[in-house]
Short mmCIF file of C-alpha atoms in Angstrom, two decimals:
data_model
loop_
_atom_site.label_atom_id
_atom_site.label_comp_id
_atom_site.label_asym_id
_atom_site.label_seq_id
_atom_site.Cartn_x
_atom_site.Cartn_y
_atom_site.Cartn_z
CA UNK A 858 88.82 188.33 100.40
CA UNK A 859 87.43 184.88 99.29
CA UNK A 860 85.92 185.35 95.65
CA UNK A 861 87.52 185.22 92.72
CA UNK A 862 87.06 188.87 91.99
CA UNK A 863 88.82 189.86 95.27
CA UNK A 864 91.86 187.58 94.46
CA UNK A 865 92.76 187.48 91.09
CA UNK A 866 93.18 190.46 87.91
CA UNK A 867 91.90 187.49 85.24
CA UNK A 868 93.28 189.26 82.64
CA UNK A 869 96.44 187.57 83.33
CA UNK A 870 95.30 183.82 82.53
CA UNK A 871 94.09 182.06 79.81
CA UNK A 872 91.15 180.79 82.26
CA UNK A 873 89.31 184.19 82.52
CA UNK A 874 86.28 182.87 80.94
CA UNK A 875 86.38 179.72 82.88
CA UNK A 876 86.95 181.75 86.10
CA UNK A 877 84.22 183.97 85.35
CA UNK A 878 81.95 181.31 86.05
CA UNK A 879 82.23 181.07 89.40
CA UNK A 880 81.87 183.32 92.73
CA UNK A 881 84.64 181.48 94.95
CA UNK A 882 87.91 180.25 93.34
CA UNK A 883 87.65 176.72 94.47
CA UNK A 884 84.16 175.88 92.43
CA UNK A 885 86.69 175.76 89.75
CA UNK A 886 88.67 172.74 90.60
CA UNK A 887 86.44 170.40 89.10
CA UNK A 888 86.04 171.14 85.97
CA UNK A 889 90.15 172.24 85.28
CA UNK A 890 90.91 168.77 83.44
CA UNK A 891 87.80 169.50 80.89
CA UNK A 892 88.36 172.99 80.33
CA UNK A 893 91.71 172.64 79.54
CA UNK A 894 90.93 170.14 76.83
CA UNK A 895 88.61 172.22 75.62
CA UNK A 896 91.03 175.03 75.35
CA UNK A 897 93.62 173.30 73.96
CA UNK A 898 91.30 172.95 70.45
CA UNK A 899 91.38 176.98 70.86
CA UNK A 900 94.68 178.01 70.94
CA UNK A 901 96.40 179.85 68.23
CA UNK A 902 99.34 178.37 66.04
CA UNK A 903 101.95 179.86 68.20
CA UNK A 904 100.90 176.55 70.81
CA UNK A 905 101.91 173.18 69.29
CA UNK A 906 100.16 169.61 70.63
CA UNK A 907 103.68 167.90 71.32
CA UNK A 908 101.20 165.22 72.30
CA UNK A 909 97.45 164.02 72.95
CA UNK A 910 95.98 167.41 75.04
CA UNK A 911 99.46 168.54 75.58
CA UNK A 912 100.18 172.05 73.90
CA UNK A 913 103.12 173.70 74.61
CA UNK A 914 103.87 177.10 73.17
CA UNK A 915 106.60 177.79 70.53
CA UNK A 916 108.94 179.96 72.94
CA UNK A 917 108.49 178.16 76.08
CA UNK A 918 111.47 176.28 77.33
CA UNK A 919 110.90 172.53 78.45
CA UNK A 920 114.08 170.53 79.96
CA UNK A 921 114.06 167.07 78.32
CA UNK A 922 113.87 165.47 81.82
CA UNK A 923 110.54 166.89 82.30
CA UNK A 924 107.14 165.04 82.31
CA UNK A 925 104.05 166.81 81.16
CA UNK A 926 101.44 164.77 81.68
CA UNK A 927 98.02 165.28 80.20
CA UNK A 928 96.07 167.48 79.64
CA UNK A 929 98.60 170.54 80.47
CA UNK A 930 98.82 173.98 78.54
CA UNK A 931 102.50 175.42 78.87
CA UNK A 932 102.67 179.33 78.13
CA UNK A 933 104.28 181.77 76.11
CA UNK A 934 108.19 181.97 77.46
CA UNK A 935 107.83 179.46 80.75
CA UNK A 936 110.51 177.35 81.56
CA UNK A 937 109.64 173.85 82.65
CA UNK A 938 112.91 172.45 84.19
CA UNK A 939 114.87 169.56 85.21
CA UNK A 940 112.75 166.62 86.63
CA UNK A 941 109.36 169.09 86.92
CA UNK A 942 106.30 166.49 87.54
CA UNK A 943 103.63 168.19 85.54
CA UNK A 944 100.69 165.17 86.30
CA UNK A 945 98.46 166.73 84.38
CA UNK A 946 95.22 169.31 84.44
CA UNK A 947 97.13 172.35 84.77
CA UNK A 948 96.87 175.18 83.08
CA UNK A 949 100.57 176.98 83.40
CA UNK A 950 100.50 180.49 81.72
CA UNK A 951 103.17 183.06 80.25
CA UNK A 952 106.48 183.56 81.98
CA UNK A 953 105.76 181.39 84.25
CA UNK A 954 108.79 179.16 85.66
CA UNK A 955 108.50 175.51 87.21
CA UNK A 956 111.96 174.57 88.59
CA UNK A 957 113.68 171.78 89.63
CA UNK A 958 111.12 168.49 90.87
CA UNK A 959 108.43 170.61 91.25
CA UNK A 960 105.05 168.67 91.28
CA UNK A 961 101.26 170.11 89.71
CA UNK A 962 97.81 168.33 89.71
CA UNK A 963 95.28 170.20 88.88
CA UNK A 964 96.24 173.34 88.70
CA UNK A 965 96.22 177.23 87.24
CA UNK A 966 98.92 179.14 87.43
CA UNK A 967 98.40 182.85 86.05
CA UNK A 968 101.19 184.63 84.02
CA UNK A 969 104.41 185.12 85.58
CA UNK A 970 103.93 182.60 88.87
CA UNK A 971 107.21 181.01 89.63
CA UNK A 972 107.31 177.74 91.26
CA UNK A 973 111.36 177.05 91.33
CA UNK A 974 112.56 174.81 93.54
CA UNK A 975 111.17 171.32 95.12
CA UNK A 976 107.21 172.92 95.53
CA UNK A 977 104.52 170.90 95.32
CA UNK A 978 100.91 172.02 94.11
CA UNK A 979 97.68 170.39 93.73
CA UNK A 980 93.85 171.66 93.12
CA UNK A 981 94.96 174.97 93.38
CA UNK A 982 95.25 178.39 92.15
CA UNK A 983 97.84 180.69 92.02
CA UNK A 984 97.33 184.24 90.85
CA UNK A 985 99.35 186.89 88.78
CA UNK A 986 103.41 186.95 89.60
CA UNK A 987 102.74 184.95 92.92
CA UNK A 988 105.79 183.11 94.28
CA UNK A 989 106.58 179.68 96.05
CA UNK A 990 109.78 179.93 97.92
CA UNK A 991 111.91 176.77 97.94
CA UNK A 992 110.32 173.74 98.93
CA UNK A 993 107.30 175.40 100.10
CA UNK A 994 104.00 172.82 99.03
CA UNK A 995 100.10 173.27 99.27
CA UNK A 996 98.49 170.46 101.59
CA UNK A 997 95.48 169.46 99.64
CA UNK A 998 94.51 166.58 101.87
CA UNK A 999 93.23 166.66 105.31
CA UNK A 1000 94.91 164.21 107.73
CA UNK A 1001 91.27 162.54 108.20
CA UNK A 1002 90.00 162.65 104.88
CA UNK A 1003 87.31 164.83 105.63
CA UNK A 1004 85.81 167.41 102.88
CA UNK A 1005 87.98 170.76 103.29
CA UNK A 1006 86.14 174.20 105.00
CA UNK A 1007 87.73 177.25 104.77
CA UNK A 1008 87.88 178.82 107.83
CA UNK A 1009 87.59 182.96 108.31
CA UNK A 1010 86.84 184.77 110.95
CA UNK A 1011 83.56 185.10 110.84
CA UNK A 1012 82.26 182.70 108.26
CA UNK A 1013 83.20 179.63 107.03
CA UNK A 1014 82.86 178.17 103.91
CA UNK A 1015 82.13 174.27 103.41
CA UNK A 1016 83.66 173.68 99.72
CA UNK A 1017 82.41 170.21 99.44
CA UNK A 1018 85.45 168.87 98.18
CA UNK A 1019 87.98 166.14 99.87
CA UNK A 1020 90.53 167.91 97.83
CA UNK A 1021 91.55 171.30 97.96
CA UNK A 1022 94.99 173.04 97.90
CA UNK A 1023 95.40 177.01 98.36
CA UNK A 1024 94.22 179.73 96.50
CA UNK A 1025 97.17 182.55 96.09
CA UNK A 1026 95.96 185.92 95.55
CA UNK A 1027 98.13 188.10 92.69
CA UNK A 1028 101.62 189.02 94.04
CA UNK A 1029 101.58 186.96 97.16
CA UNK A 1030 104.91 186.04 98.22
CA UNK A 1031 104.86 182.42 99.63
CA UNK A 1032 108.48 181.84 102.29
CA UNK A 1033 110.62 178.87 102.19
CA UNK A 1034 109.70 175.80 103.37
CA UNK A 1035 106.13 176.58 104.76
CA UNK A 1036 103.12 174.42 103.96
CA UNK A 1037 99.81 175.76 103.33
CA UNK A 1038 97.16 173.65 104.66
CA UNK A 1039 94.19 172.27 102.73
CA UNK A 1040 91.44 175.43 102.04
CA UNK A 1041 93.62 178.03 103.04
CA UNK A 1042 93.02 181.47 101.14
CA UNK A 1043 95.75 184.38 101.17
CA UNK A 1044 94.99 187.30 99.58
CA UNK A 1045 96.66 189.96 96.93
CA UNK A 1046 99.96 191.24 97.93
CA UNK A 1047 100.25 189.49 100.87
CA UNK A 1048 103.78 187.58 102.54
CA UNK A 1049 104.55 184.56 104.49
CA UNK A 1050 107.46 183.92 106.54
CA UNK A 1051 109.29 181.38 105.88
CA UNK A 1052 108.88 177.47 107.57
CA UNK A 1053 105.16 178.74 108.01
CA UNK A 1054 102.38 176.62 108.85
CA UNK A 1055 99.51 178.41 107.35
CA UNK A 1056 95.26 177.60 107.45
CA UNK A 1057 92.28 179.87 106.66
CA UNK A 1058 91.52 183.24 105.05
CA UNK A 1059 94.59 185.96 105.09
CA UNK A 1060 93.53 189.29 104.29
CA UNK A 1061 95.28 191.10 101.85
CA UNK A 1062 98.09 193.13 102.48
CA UNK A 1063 98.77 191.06 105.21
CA UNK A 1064 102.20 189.45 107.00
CA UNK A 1065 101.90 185.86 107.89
CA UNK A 1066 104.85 185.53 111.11
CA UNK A 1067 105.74 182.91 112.96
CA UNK A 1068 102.96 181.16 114.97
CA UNK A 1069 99.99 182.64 112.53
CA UNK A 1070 100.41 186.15 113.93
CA UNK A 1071 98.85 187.98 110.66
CA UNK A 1072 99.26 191.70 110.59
CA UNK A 1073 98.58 194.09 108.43
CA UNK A 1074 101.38 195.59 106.16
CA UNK A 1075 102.60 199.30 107.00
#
């Protein structure tokens, strides 16, 4: 449950042509900050270009304590609240909901992701109606500065990169206050308990517990 087919429905982004690209969803990182300004050019009236590579859609709500730093791409209906860190390079879609001094770098967040209260998230992807719970954060630096692998079971995966965050399948449910470390992979539909320290691939349908005891949902 590692490619980008496996993880995500892309007909809930904007980036479904950029995804397509790829086999594995972390070959995308890279190029985030180019596509976006390339998309930006794209987009239909209903997105205004508050300024330089910023476009923010019509209905979306942004709190004027916010910071959206370039390039970002705010969706139809999101809410961008009080003292949200937007850095820039991400790609937030419709419905979507980034609370309360939430960080991004380098990001895509599908349709309907909600990241509400004190989460950070960098060079990472989170799929279709996934959820951070309260101050939960994606580790997208190992402690030595080596380049991240993503560990499964049977295979791992060297990514190349010194950077790399999480990739969230669709619906994954993300508990409060757990940290996912750099290159870890959870797929569709899957739940983490909350102050959970989490690393490699999780299957889908799966329960992350306490202690990375992963089973398999009833």
């Amino acid at each position: 449950m590692v490619t980008i087919h496996d993880l995500y429905d892309l007909n809930h982004t904007l980036a479904k042509s950029y995804l397509e690209q790829f086999v594995y969803p972390w070959e995308a990182l890279k190029g985030i900050k180019e596509f976006i300004i390339q998309l930006g050019q794209t987009l239909p009236e209903d997105y205004v270009e508050i300024k330089e590579h910023v476009w923010v859609h019509k209905t979306a709500n942004i709190f004027e304590s916010a910071y959206l730093g370039a390039p970002c791409i705010i969706g139809a209906n999101t809410e961008v609240r009080h003292c949200a860190f937007i850095r820039g390079s991400a790609l937030i879609g419709d419905n979507c909901v980034v609370g309360n001094s939430v960080e991004l770098k380098n990001v895509i967040l599908f349709d309907n992701v909600q990241t509400p209260h004190y989460n950070y998230v960098g060079d990472s992807i989170l799929g279709y109606k996934s959820h951070m719970g309260a101050g939960s954060i994606t580790s997208n630096v190992k402690s030595d500065k080596t380049l991240v692998v993503v560990h499964g079971k049977d295979k791992q995966y060297e990514t190349g990169l010194k950077k790399f965050g999480a990739m969230l399948g669709d619906y994954v449910e993300v508990g409060c206050n757990s940290v996912l470390n750099p290159g870890t992979v959870i797929g569709p539909h899957s739940n983490v308990y909350p102050v959970s320290c989490v690393r490699g691939i999780i299957p889908a349908n799966s329960i992350v517990k306490t202690g990375m005891n992963v089973v398999e949902k009833n």
